[in-house]
Protein backbone atom coordinates (compact mmCIF):
# COMPACT_ATOMS: atom_id res chain seq x y z
CA UNK A 1 0.00 0.00 0.00
CA UNK A 2 1.01 3.65 -0.12
CA UNK A 3 -0.09 7.26 0.30
CA UNK A 4 -1.36 9.97 -2.01
CA UNK A 5 0.75 13.15 -1.62
CA UNK A 6 -0.49 16.57 -2.74
CA UNK A 7 1.58 19.68 -3.39
CA UNK A 8 0.72 23.32 -4.13
CA UNK A 9 1.93 25.44 -7.06
CA UNK A 10 4.67 27.00 -4.91
CA UNK A 11 6.36 23.68 -4.11
CA UNK A 12 7.77 20.69 -6.02
CA UNK A 13 7.31 17.08 -4.92
CA UNK A 14 9.93 14.48 -5.89
CA UNK A 15 8.98 10.79 -5.67
CA UNK A 16 11.90 8.40 -6.14
CA UNK A 17 12.38 4.66 -5.84
CA UNK A 18 9.99 1.84 -6.65
CA UNK A 19 9.72 -1.89 -7.21
CA UNK A 20 12.67 -4.03 -8.34
CA UNK A 21 15.25 -1.30 -7.67
CA UNK A 22 13.69 1.20 -10.10
CA UNK A 23 15.53 4.54 -10.44
CA UNK A 24 12.48 6.34 -11.88
CA UNK A 25 11.86 9.82 -10.44
CA UNK A 26 8.62 11.76 -10.65
CA UNK A 27 8.55 15.56 -10.40
CA UNK A 28 5.18 17.16 -9.50
CA UNK A 29 4.20 20.75 -8.69
CA UNK A 30 0.66 21.98 -8.20
CA UNK A 31 -0.77 18.42 -8.28
CA UNK A 32 -0.51 15.00 -6.63
CA UNK A 33 1.54 11.81 -6.77
CA UNK A 34 1.35 8.27 -5.39
CA UNK A 35 4.18 6.87 -3.24
CA UNK A 36 4.54 3.24 -2.08
CA UNK A 37 5.36 2.51 1.52
CA UNK A 38 8.91 1.43 2.37
CA UNK A 39 10.13 1.38 -1.26
CA UNK A 40 9.39 5.01 -2.29
CA UNK A 41 10.86 8.24 -0.95
CA UNK A 42 9.17 11.67 -1.11
CA UNK A 43 10.95 15.01 -0.77
CA UNK A 44 9.84 18.59 -1.31
CA UNK A 45 11.55 21.64 -2.80
CA UNK A 46 10.27 25.21 -2.52
CA UNK A 47 9.50 27.06 -5.81
CA UNK A 48 8.87 30.43 -4.15
CA UNK A 49 10.75 33.58 -5.17
CA UNK A 50 13.92 34.13 -3.13
CA UNK A 51 15.26 37.64 -2.49
CA UNK A 52 19.06 37.83 -2.35
CA UNK A 53 21.01 40.90 -1.21
CA UNK A 54 24.45 41.08 -2.86
CA UNK A 55 27.09 43.30 -1.25
CA UNK A 56 30.49 43.99 -2.81
CA UNK A 57 32.71 46.15 -0.62
CA UNK A 58 35.87 48.01 -1.57
CA UNK A 59 35.96 46.64 -5.15
CA UNK A 60 38.23 48.59 -7.52
CA UNK A 61 36.89 49.70 -10.88
CA UNK A 62 38.87 49.81 -14.12
CA UNK A 63 40.24 53.20 -12.98
CA UNK A 64 41.27 51.87 -9.56
CA UNK A 65 38.52 53.65 -7.59
CA UNK A 66 37.25 51.45 -4.71
CA UNK A 67 33.45 51.26 -4.67
CA UNK A 68 30.82 49.76 -2.39
CA UNK A 69 27.94 48.31 -4.45
CA UNK A 70 24.71 46.72 -3.19
CA UNK A 71 22.39 44.80 -5.51
CA UNK A 72 19.07 43.01 -5.02
CA UNK A 73 18.23 39.85 -6.99
CA UNK A 74 14.96 37.95 -7.25
CA UNK A 75 15.52 34.29 -8.18
CA UNK A 76 13.50 31.08 -8.21
CA UNK A 77 13.84 27.44 -9.19
CA UNK A 78 12.59 26.81 -12.76
CA UNK A 79 9.72 24.37 -13.30
CA UNK A 80 10.74 22.89 -16.67
CA UNK A 81 11.18 19.15 -16.14
CA UNK A 82 14.86 18.96 -17.15
CA UNK A 83 15.84 22.10 -15.20
CA UNK A 84 13.73 21.06 -12.20
CA UNK A 85 15.53 17.70 -12.19
CA UNK A 86 18.89 19.53 -12.18
CA UNK A 87 17.78 21.77 -9.30
CA UNK A 88 16.51 18.77 -7.32
CA UNK A 89 19.79 16.96 -7.91
CA UNK A 90 21.77 19.88 -6.46
CA UNK A 91 19.47 21.37 -3.80
CA UNK A 92 17.12 18.58 -2.62
CA UNK A 93 17.49 18.19 1.13
CA UNK A 94 18.79 21.75 1.61
CA UNK A 95 16.77 24.55 3.13
CA UNK A 96 16.02 27.87 1.44
CA UNK A 97 18.89 29.64 3.20
CA UNK A 98 21.43 27.13 1.84
CA UNK A 99 20.11 27.69 -1.70
CA UNK A 100 20.33 31.46 -1.23
CA UNK A 101 23.93 31.17 -0.08
CA UNK A 102 24.93 29.21 -3.21
CA UNK A 103 23.26 31.71 -5.55
CA UNK A 104 24.64 34.64 -3.53
CA UNK A 105 28.22 33.42 -3.95
CA UNK A 106 27.72 33.10 -7.73
CA UNK A 107 26.13 36.55 -8.13
CA UNK A 108 28.71 38.28 -5.96
CA UNK A 109 31.52 36.68 -7.97
CA UNK A 110 30.11 37.94 -11.29
CA UNK A 111 29.34 41.34 -9.77
CA UNK A 112 32.97 41.73 -8.64
CA UNK A 113 34.36 40.69 -12.03
CA UNK A 114 32.09 43.14 -13.91
CA UNK A 115 32.93 46.02 -11.54
CA UNK A 116 36.58 45.59 -12.44
CA UNK A 117 35.88 46.20 -16.15
CA UNK A 118 33.77 49.40 -15.88
CA UNK A 119 34.47 53.00 -14.94
CA UNK A 120 32.78 54.80 -12.07
CA UNK A 121 30.78 56.95 -14.51
CA UNK A 122 29.48 53.87 -16.35
CA UNK A 123 28.44 52.22 -13.09
CA UNK A 124 26.87 55.27 -11.44
CA UNK A 125 25.19 56.96 -14.40
CA UNK A 126 23.76 53.87 -16.14
CA UNK A 127 22.73 51.51 -13.38
CA UNK A 128 20.14 49.73 -15.50
CA UNK A 129 22.74 48.80 -18.11
CA UNK A 130 25.10 47.66 -15.35
CA UNK A 131 22.38 45.47 -13.75
CA UNK A 132 21.45 44.06 -17.17
CA UNK A 133 25.07 43.12 -17.79
CA UNK A 134 25.24 41.30 -14.42
CA UNK A 135 22.06 39.37 -15.25
CA UNK A 136 23.34 38.36 -18.70
CA UNK A 137 26.69 37.17 -17.32
CA UNK A 138 25.33 35.34 -14.25
CA UNK A 139 22.22 33.80 -15.87
CA UNK A 140 24.03 30.88 -17.62
CA UNK A 141 25.81 29.83 -14.42
CA UNK A 142 22.75 29.87 -12.17
CA UNK A 143 20.73 28.36 -15.05
CA UNK A 144 22.95 25.29 -14.93
CA UNK A 145 21.78 24.96 -11.32
CA UNK A 146 18.12 25.04 -12.43
CA UNK A 147 17.64 28.59 -11.09
CA UNK A 148 16.25 31.57 -12.99
CA UNK A 149 17.12 35.23 -12.31
CA UNK A 150 13.81 37.10 -12.40
CA UNK A 151 15.33 40.52 -11.73
CA UNK A 152 18.54 42.15 -10.63
CA UNK A 153 18.75 45.82 -9.66
CA UNK A 154 21.48 48.04 -8.22
CA UNK A 155 20.28 49.30 -4.87
CA UNK A 156 23.17 51.53 -3.84
CA UNK A 157 26.59 52.73 -5.10
CA UNK A 158 28.96 54.75 -2.92
CA UNK A 159 32.63 55.19 -2.08
CA UNK A 160 34.73 56.35 0.87
CA UNK A 161 37.23 58.46 -1.09
CA UNK A 162 34.72 61.20 -2.11
CA UNK A 163 35.14 60.38 -5.80
CA UNK A 164 31.44 60.37 -6.53
CA UNK A 165 30.84 63.60 -4.57
CA UNK A 166 33.70 65.35 -6.43
CA UNK A 167 32.31 64.13 -9.73
CA UNK A 168 28.95 65.50 -8.74
CA UNK A 169 30.36 68.90 -7.80
CA UNK A 170 32.07 69.28 -11.20
CA UNK A 171 28.97 68.29 -13.06
CA UNK A 172 26.87 70.58 -10.87
CA UNK A 173 29.11 73.57 -11.67
CA UNK A 174 28.91 72.90 -15.43
CA UNK A 175 25.15 72.55 -15.27
CA UNK A 176 24.82 75.77 -13.22
CA UNK A 177 26.93 77.70 -15.73
CA UNK A 178 24.93 76.45 -18.68
CA UNK A 179 21.74 77.27 -16.81
CA UNK A 180 22.77 80.90 -16.17
CA UNK A 181 23.73 81.40 -19.84
CA UNK A 182 20.50 79.84 -20.95
CA UNK A 183 18.48 82.10 -18.63
CA UNK A 184 20.18 85.28 -19.94
CA UNK A 185 19.65 84.30 -23.58
CA UNK A 186 16.07 83.32 -22.86
CA UNK A 187 15.35 86.67 -21.19
CA UNK A 188 16.82 88.57 -24.19
CA UNK A 189 14.85 86.60 -26.73
CA UNK A 190 11.77 86.90 -24.54
CA UNK A 191 12.00 90.74 -24.50
CA UNK A 192 12.35 90.97 -28.29
CA UNK A 193 9.57 88.54 -28.85
CA UNK A 194 7.38 90.32 -26.33
CA UNK A 195 7.66 93.64 -28.18
CA UNK A 196 6.86 92.04 -31.50
CA UNK A 197 3.92 90.27 -30.00
CA UNK A 198 2.53 93.52 -28.51
CA UNK A 199 2.67 95.26 -31.91
CA UNK A 200 0.98 92.38 -33.65
CA UNK A 201 -1.57 92.26 -30.85
CA UNK A 202 -2.56 95.95 -31.30
CA UNK A 203 -2.90 95.58 -35.07
CA UNK A 204 -5.02 92.54 -34.69
CA UNK A 205 -7.07 94.24 -31.97
CA UNK A 206 -7.95 97.26 -34.14
CA UNK A 207 -8.91 95.09 -37.07
CA UNK A 208 -10.93 92.85 -34.80
CA UNK A 209 -12.82 95.80 -33.25
CA UNK A 210 -13.83 97.03 -36.73
CA UNK A 211 -15.01 93.66 -37.78
CA UNK A 212 -16.85 93.24 -34.48
CA UNK A 213 -18.81 96.48 -35.05
CA UNK A 214 -19.77 95.44 -38.60
CA UNK A 215 -20.73 92.01 -37.43
CA UNK A 216 -22.77 93.41 -34.54
CA UNK A 217 -24.84 95.66 -36.87
CA UNK A 218 -25.48 92.83 -39.33
CA UNK A 219 -26.35 90.58 -36.41
CA UNK A 220 -28.99 92.95 -35.04
CA UNK A 221 -30.67 93.27 -38.47
CA UNK A 222 -30.64 89.57 -39.04
CA UNK A 223 -31.86 88.98 -35.50
CA UNK A 224 -34.97 91.13 -36.06
CA UNK A 225 -35.84 89.26 -39.25
CA UNK A 226 -35.31 85.96 -37.55
CA UNK A 227 -37.42 86.96 -34.55
CA UNK A 228 -40.40 87.85 -36.75
CA UNK A 229 -40.16 84.60 -38.65
CA UNK A 230 -39.70 82.64 -35.45
CA UNK A 231 -42.80 84.16 -33.87
CA UNK A 232 -44.92 83.17 -36.89
CA UNK A 233 -43.60 79.67 -36.92
CA UNK A 234 -44.01 79.43 -33.13
CA UNK A 235 -47.70 80.38 -33.31
CA UNK A 236 -48.33 77.89 -36.11
CA UNK A 237 -46.49 75.18 -34.24
CA UNK A 238 -48.42 75.91 -31.04
CA UNK A 239 -51.78 75.52 -32.78
CA UNK A 240 -50.65 72.35 -34.51
CA UNK A 241 -49.30 71.02 -31.22
CA UNK A 242 -52.55 71.62 -29.37
CA UNK A 243 -54.60 70.01 -32.17
CA UNK A 244 -52.31 66.98 -32.30
CA UNK A 245 -52.37 66.79 -28.49
CA UNK A 246 -56.18 66.57 -28.49
CA UNK A 247 -56.07 63.80 -31.10
CA UNK A 248 -53.45 61.88 -29.12
CA UNK A 249 -55.47 62.22 -25.89
CA UNK A 250 -58.50 60.80 -27.70
CA UNK A 251 -56.43 57.82 -28.92
CA UNK A 252 -54.94 57.30 -25.47
CA UNK A 253 -58.39 57.26 -23.83
CA UNK A 254 -59.64 54.73 -26.36
CA UNK A 255 -56.61 52.53 -25.71
CA UNK A 256 -57.17 52.82 -21.94
CA UNK A 257 -60.79 51.67 -22.32
CA UNK A 258 -59.67 48.65 -24.35
CA UNK A 259 -56.98 47.87 -21.76
CA UNK A 260 -59.54 48.04 -18.94
CA UNK A 261 -61.81 45.60 -20.82
CA UNK A 262 -58.91 43.17 -21.29
CA UNK A 263 -57.90 43.56 -17.63
CA UNK A 264 -61.47 42.80 -16.50
CA UNK A 265 -61.50 39.63 -18.61
CA UNK A 266 -58.11 38.58 -17.29
CA UNK A 267 -59.23 39.28 -13.74
CA UNK A 268 -62.32 37.08 -14.20
CA UNK A 269 -60.10 34.26 -15.53
CA UNK A 270 -57.64 34.71 -12.65
CA UNK A 271 -60.42 34.58 -10.08
CA UNK A 272 -61.81 31.37 -11.65
CA UNK A 273 -58.32 29.83 -11.58
CA UNK A 274 -57.88 30.99 -7.97
CA UNK A 275 -61.14 29.26 -6.98
CA UNK A 276 -59.91 26.02 -8.56
CA UNK A 277 -56.50 26.42 -6.93
CA UNK A 278 -58.05 27.07 -3.51
CA UNK A 279 -60.23 23.97 -3.85
CA UNK A 280 -57.24 21.81 -4.79
CA UNK A 281 -55.17 23.37 -2.02
CA UNK A 282 -57.84 22.50 0.58
CA UNK A 283 -57.94 18.93 -0.73
CA UNK A 284 -54.13 18.66 -0.65
CA UNK A 285 -53.54 20.43 2.68
CA UNK A 286 -56.59 19.33 4.76
CA UNK A 287 -58.42 16.31 3.36
CA UNK A 288 -55.47 14.25 2.13
CA UNK A 289 -53.35 14.78 5.30
CA UNK A 290 -56.39 13.90 7.46
CA UNK A 291 -56.96 10.66 5.58
CA UNK A 292 -53.25 9.83 5.74
CA UNK A 293 -53.12 10.57 9.48
CA UNK A 294 -56.17 8.36 10.15
CA UNK A 295 -54.60 5.52 8.16
CA UNK A 296 -51.30 5.97 10.01
CA UNK A 297 -52.98 5.89 13.44
CA UNK A 298 -54.94 2.75 12.45
CA UNK A 299 -51.72 1.01 11.29
CA UNK A 300 -49.92 2.03 14.50
CA UNK A 301 -52.76 0.64 16.66
CA UNK A 302 -52.78 -2.66 14.79
CA UNK A 303 -48.99 -2.90 15.04
CA UNK A 304 -49.10 -2.18 18.80
CA UNK A 305 -51.75 -4.86 19.27
CA UNK A 306 -49.66 -7.46 17.42
CA UNK A 307 -46.58 -6.34 19.38
CA UNK A 308 -48.29 -6.85 22.77
CA UNK A 309 -49.57 -10.30 21.76
CA UNK A 310 -46.12 -11.39 20.60
CA UNK A 311 -44.49 -10.02 23.77
CA UNK A 312 -46.96 -11.92 25.98
CA UNK A 313 -46.36 -15.15 24.06
CA UNK A 314 -42.58 -14.67 24.28
CA UNK A 315 -42.75 -14.00 28.06
CA UNK A 316 -44.86 -17.12 28.65
CA UNK A 317 -42.45 -19.23 26.60
CA UNK A 318 -39.54 -17.73 28.54
CA UNK A 319 -41.09 -18.59 31.93
CA UNK A 320 -41.87 -22.15 30.76
CA UNK A 321 -38.31 -22.71 29.51
CA UNK A 322 -36.80 -21.33 32.74
CA UNK A 323 -39.06 -23.63 34.82
CA UNK A 324 -38.10 -26.66 32.78
CA UNK A 325 -34.39 -25.80 33.10
CA UNK A 326 -34.61 -25.32 36.88
CA UNK A 327 -36.54 -28.58 37.29
CA UNK A 328 -33.92 -30.41 35.24
CA UNK A 329 -31.11 -28.93 37.35
CA UNK A 330 -32.80 -29.88 40.63
CA UNK A 331 -33.49 -33.38 39.34
CA UNK A 332 -29.86 -33.82 38.25
CA UNK A 333 -28.52 -32.51 41.58
CA UNK A 334 -30.85 -34.85 43.54
CA UNK A 335 -29.78 -37.83 41.50
CA UNK A 336 -26.10 -36.94 41.98
CA UNK A 337 -26.51 -36.49 45.75
CA UNK A 338 -28.41 -39.80 46.07
CA UNK A 339 -25.72 -41.57 44.09
CA UNK A 340 -23.01 -39.99 46.31
CA UNK A 341 -24.75 -41.11 49.53
CA UNK A 342 -25.30 -44.56 48.10
CA UNK A 343 -21.64 -44.96 47.17
CA UNK A 344 -20.52 -43.62 50.57
CA UNK A 345 -22.80 -46.09 52.41
CA UNK A 346 -21.53 -48.98 50.31
CA UNK A 347 -17.93 -47.94 51.07
CA UNK A 348 -18.55 -47.71 54.80
CA UNK A 349 -20.28 -51.11 54.76
CA UNK A 350 -17.48 -52.70 52.72
CA UNK A 351 -14.51 -51.40 54.65
CA UNK A 352 -16.01 -51.23 58.18
CA UNK A 353 -13.51 -50.09 60.83
CA UNK A 354 -10.97 -49.02 58.26
CA UNK A 355 -13.47 -46.52 56.81
CA UNK A 356 -14.29 -45.27 60.28
CA UNK A 357 -10.57 -44.90 61.02
CA UNK A 358 -10.14 -42.89 57.81
CA UNK A 359 -12.96 -40.57 58.90
CA UNK A 360 -11.32 -40.14 62.30
CA UNK A 361 -7.96 -39.37 60.76
CA UNK A 362 -9.61 -36.85 58.41
CA UNK A 363 -11.34 -35.22 61.38
CA UNK A 364 -8.26 -35.18 63.67
CA UNK A 365 -6.65 -32.06 62.03
CA UNK A 366 -9.89 -30.16 62.41
CA UNK A 367 -10.24 -31.30 66.06
CA UNK A 368 -6.65 -30.36 66.75
CA UNK A 369 -7.17 -26.94 65.12
CA UNK A 370 -10.24 -26.31 67.32
CA UNK A 371 -8.36 -27.44 70.47
CA UNK A 372 -5.29 -25.35 69.59
CA UNK A 373 -7.27 -22.24 68.65
CA UNK A 374 -7.11 -20.74 72.20
CA UNK A 375 -3.39 -21.51 72.36
CA UNK A 376 -2.70 -19.26 69.32
CA UNK A 377 -3.25 -16.30 71.63
CA UNK A 378 -0.67 -17.63 74.17
CA UNK A 379 2.91 -16.44 73.69
CA UNK A 380 4.53 -18.88 76.15
CA UNK A 381 3.56 -22.04 78.22
CA UNK A 382 5.41 -22.77 81.45
CA UNK A 383 4.89 -26.17 83.19
CA UNK A 384 5.47 -25.93 86.93
CA UNK A 385 6.37 -29.03 88.94
CA UNK A 386 8.17 -29.69 92.17
CA UNK A 387 10.03 -32.62 90.73
CA UNK A 388 11.44 -32.99 87.20
CA UNK A 389 10.18 -36.61 86.96
CA UNK A 390 6.59 -35.40 87.47
CA UNK A 391 6.66 -33.44 84.16
CA UNK A 392 7.29 -36.67 82.28
CA UNK A 393 4.55 -38.42 84.17
CA UNK A 394 2.11 -35.61 83.34
CA UNK A 395 2.87 -35.97 79.64
CA UNK A 396 2.36 -39.73 79.81
CA UNK A 397 -0.90 -39.19 81.60
CA UNK A 398 -2.14 -36.86 78.88
CA UNK A 399 -1.22 -39.36 76.17
CA UNK A 400 -2.97 -42.12 78.09
CA UNK A 401 -6.16 -40.09 78.43
CA UNK A 402 -6.23 -38.98 74.74
CA UNK A 403 -7.68 -42.24 73.28
CA UNK A 404 -10.45 -42.22 75.82
CA UNK A 405 -11.34 -38.62 75.01
CA UNK A 406 -11.41 -39.32 71.28
CA UNK A 407 -13.50 -42.46 71.88
CA UNK A 408 -15.97 -40.47 73.93
CA UNK A 409 -16.25 -37.76 71.27
CA UNK A 410 -16.24 -39.80 68.07
CA UNK A 411 -16.81 -43.40 69.12
CA UNK A 412 -13.45 -44.42 67.64
CA UNK A 413 -11.04 -46.48 69.81
CA UNK A 414 -7.52 -45.12 69.22
CA UNK A 415 -5.96 -47.61 71.61
CA UNK A 416 -6.24 -50.28 68.91
CA UNK A 417 -3.90 -48.26 66.64
CA UNK A 418 -0.37 -49.73 67.05
CA UNK A 419 1.38 -46.36 66.99
CA UNK A 420 -0.91 -44.87 69.66
CA UNK A 421 -0.78 -48.06 71.68
CA UNK A 422 3.03 -48.04 71.62
CA UNK A 423 3.18 -44.37 72.61
CA UNK A 424 0.90 -44.80 75.62
CA UNK A 425 2.76 -47.94 76.81
CA UNK A 426 6.29 -46.43 76.90
CA UNK A 427 7.82 -46.05 80.38
CA UNK A 428 10.09 -43.19 81.12
Short mmCIF file of C-alpha atoms in Angstrom, two decimals, residues 11-197:
data_model
loop_
_atom_site.label_atom_id
_atom_site.label_comp_id
_atom_site.label_asym_id
_atom_site.label_seq_id
_atom_site.Cartn_x
_atom_site.Cartn_y
_atom_site.Cartn_z
CA UNK A 11 6.36 23.68 -4.11
CA UNK A 12 7.77 20.69 -6.02
CA UNK A 13 7.31 17.08 -4.92
CA UNK A 14 9.93 14.48 -5.89
CA UNK A 15 8.98 10.79 -5.67
CA UNK A 16 11.90 8.40 -6.14
CA UNK A 17 12.38 4.66 -5.84
CA UNK A 18 9.99 1.84 -6.65
CA UNK A 19 9.72 -1.89 -7.21
CA UNK A 20 12.67 -4.03 -8.34
CA UNK A 21 15.25 -1.30 -7.67
CA UNK A 22 13.69 1.20 -10.10
CA UNK A 23 15.53 4.54 -10.44
CA UNK A 24 12.48 6.34 -11.88
CA UNK A 25 11.86 9.82 -10.44
CA UNK A 26 8.62 11.76 -10.65
CA UNK A 27 8.55 15.56 -10.40
CA UNK A 28 5.18 17.16 -9.50
CA UNK A 29 4.20 20.75 -8.69
CA UNK A 30 0.66 21.98 -8.20
CA UNK A 31 -0.77 18.42 -8.28
CA UNK A 32 -0.51 15.00 -6.63
CA UNK A 33 1.54 11.81 -6.77
CA UNK A 34 1.35 8.27 -5.39
CA UNK A 35 4.18 6.87 -3.24
CA UNK A 36 4.54 3.24 -2.08
CA UNK A 37 5.36 2.51 1.52
CA UNK A 38 8.91 1.43 2.37
CA UNK A 39 10.13 1.38 -1.26
CA UNK A 40 9.39 5.01 -2.29
CA UNK A 41 10.86 8.24 -0.95
CA UNK A 42 9.17 11.67 -1.11
CA UNK A 43 10.95 15.01 -0.77
CA UNK A 44 9.84 18.59 -1.31
CA UNK A 45 11.55 21.64 -2.80
CA UNK A 46 10.27 25.21 -2.52
CA UNK A 47 9.50 27.06 -5.81
CA UNK A 48 8.87 30.43 -4.15
CA UNK A 49 10.75 33.58 -5.17
CA UNK A 50 13.92 34.13 -3.13
CA UNK A 51 15.26 37.64 -2.49
CA UNK A 52 19.06 37.83 -2.35
CA UNK A 53 21.01 40.90 -1.21
CA UNK A 54 24.45 41.08 -2.86
CA UNK A 55 27.09 43.30 -1.25
CA UNK A 56 30.49 43.99 -2.81
CA UNK A 57 32.71 46.15 -0.62
CA UNK A 58 35.87 48.01 -1.57
CA UNK A 59 35.96 46.64 -5.15
CA UNK A 60 38.23 48.59 -7.52
CA UNK A 61 36.89 49.70 -10.88
CA UNK A 62 38.87 49.81 -14.12
CA UNK A 63 40.24 53.20 -12.98
CA UNK A 64 41.27 51.87 -9.56
CA UNK A 65 38.52 53.65 -7.59
CA UNK A 66 37.25 51.45 -4.71
CA UNK A 67 33.45 51.26 -4.67
CA UNK A 68 30.82 49.76 -2.39
CA UNK A 69 27.94 48.31 -4.45
CA UNK A 70 24.71 46.72 -3.19
CA UNK A 71 22.39 44.80 -5.51
CA UNK A 72 19.07 43.01 -5.02
CA UNK A 73 18.23 39.85 -6.99
CA UNK A 74 14.96 37.95 -7.25
CA UNK A 75 15.52 34.29 -8.18
CA UNK A 76 13.50 31.08 -8.21
CA UNK A 77 13.84 27.44 -9.19
CA UNK A 78 12.59 26.81 -12.76
CA UNK A 79 9.72 24.37 -13.30
CA UNK A 80 10.74 22.89 -16.67
CA UNK A 81 11.18 19.15 -16.14
CA UNK A 82 14.86 18.96 -17.15
CA UNK A 83 15.84 22.10 -15.20
CA UNK A 84 13.73 21.06 -12.20
CA UNK A 85 15.53 17.70 -12.19
CA UNK A 86 18.89 19.53 -12.18
CA UNK A 87 17.78 21.77 -9.30
CA UNK A 88 16.51 18.77 -7.32
CA UNK A 89 19.79 16.96 -7.91
CA UNK A 90 21.77 19.88 -6.46
CA UNK A 91 19.47 21.37 -3.80
CA UNK A 92 17.12 18.58 -2.62
CA UNK A 93 17.49 18.19 1.13
CA UNK A 94 18.79 21.75 1.61
CA UNK A 95 16.77 24.55 3.13
CA UNK A 96 16.02 27.87 1.44
CA UNK A 97 18.89 29.64 3.20
CA UNK A 98 21.43 27.13 1.84
CA UNK A 99 20.11 27.69 -1.70
CA UNK A 100 20.33 31.46 -1.23
CA UNK A 101 23.93 31.17 -0.08
CA UNK A 102 24.93 29.21 -3.21
CA UNK A 103 23.26 31.71 -5.55
CA UNK A 104 24.64 34.64 -3.53
CA UNK A 105 28.22 33.42 -3.95
CA UNK A 106 27.72 33.10 -7.73
CA UNK A 107 26.13 36.55 -8.13
CA UNK A 108 28.71 38.28 -5.96
CA UNK A 109 31.52 36.68 -7.97
CA UNK A 110 30.11 37.94 -11.29
CA UNK A 111 29.34 41.34 -9.77
CA UNK A 112 32.97 41.73 -8.64
CA UNK A 113 34.36 40.69 -12.03
CA UNK A 114 32.09 43.14 -13.91
CA UNK A 115 32.93 46.02 -11.54
CA UNK A 116 36.58 45.59 -12.44
CA UNK A 117 35.88 46.20 -16.15
CA UNK A 118 33.77 49.40 -15.88
CA UNK A 119 34.47 53.00 -14.94
CA UNK A 120 32.78 54.80 -12.07
CA UNK A 121 30.78 56.95 -14.51
CA UNK A 122 29.48 53.87 -16.35
CA UNK A 123 28.44 52.22 -13.09
CA UNK A 124 26.87 55.27 -11.44
CA UNK A 125 25.19 56.96 -14.40
CA UNK A 126 23.76 53.87 -16.14
CA UNK A 127 22.73 51.51 -13.38
CA UNK A 128 20.14 49.73 -15.50
CA UNK A 129 22.74 48.80 -18.11
CA UNK A 130 25.10 47.66 -15.35
CA UNK A 131 22.38 45.47 -13.75
CA UNK A 132 21.45 44.06 -17.17
CA UNK A 133 25.07 43.12 -17.79
CA UNK A 134 25.24 41.30 -14.42
CA UNK A 135 22.06 39.37 -15.25
CA UNK A 136 23.34 38.36 -18.70
CA UNK A 137 26.69 37.17 -17.32
CA UNK A 138 25.33 35.34 -14.25
CA UNK A 139 22.22 33.80 -15.87
CA UNK A 140 24.03 30.88 -17.62
CA UNK A 141 25.81 29.83 -14.42
CA UNK A 142 22.75 29.87 -12.17
CA UNK A 143 20.73 28.36 -15.05
CA UNK A 144 22.95 25.29 -14.93
CA UNK A 145 21.78 24.96 -11.32
CA UNK A 146 18.12 25.04 -12.43
CA UNK A 147 17.64 28.59 -11.09
CA UNK A 148 16.25 31.57 -12.99
CA UNK A 149 17.12 35.23 -12.31
CA UNK A 150 13.81 37.10 -12.40
CA UNK A 151 15.33 40.52 -11.73
CA UNK A 152 18.54 42.15 -10.63
CA UNK A 153 18.75 45.82 -9.66
CA UNK A 154 21.48 48.04 -8.22
CA UNK A 155 20.28 49.30 -4.87
CA UNK A 156 23.17 51.53 -3.84
CA UNK A 157 26.59 52.73 -5.10
CA UNK A 158 28.96 54.75 -2.92
CA UNK A 159 32.63 55.19 -2.08
CA UNK A 160 34.73 56.35 0.87
CA UNK A 161 37.23 58.46 -1.09
CA UNK A 162 34.72 61.20 -2.11
CA UNK A 163 35.14 60.38 -5.80
CA UNK A 164 31.44 60.37 -6.53
CA UNK A 165 30.84 63.60 -4.57
CA UNK A 166 33.70 65.35 -6.43
CA UNK A 167 32.31 64.13 -9.73
CA UNK A 168 28.95 65.50 -8.74
CA UNK A 169 30.36 68.90 -7.80
CA UNK A 170 32.07 69.28 -11.20
CA UNK A 171 28.97 68.29 -13.06
CA UNK A 172 26.87 70.58 -10.87
CA UNK A 173 29.11 73.57 -11.67
CA UNK A 174 28.91 72.90 -15.43
CA UNK A 175 25.15 72.55 -15.27
CA UNK A 176 24.82 75.77 -13.22
CA UNK A 177 26.93 77.70 -15.73
CA UNK A 178 24.93 76.45 -18.68
CA UNK A 179 21.74 77.27 -16.81
CA UNK A 180 22.77 80.90 -16.17
CA UNK A 181 23.73 81.40 -19.84
CA UNK A 182 20.50 79.84 -20.95
CA UNK A 183 18.48 82.10 -18.63
CA UNK A 184 20.18 85.28 -19.94
CA UNK A 185 19.65 84.30 -23.58
CA UNK A 186 16.07 83.32 -22.86
CA UNK A 187 15.35 86.67 -21.19
CA UNK A 188 16.82 88.57 -24.19
CA UNK A 189 14.85 86.60 -26.73
CA UNK A 190 11.77 86.90 -24.54
CA UNK A 191 12.00 90.74 -24.50
CA UNK A 192 12.35 90.97 -28.29
CA UNK A 193 9.57 88.54 -28.85
CA UNK A 194 7.38 90.32 -26.33
CA UNK A 195 7.66 93.64 -28.18
CA UNK A 196 6.86 92.04 -31.50
CA UNK A 197 3.92 90.27 -30.00
#
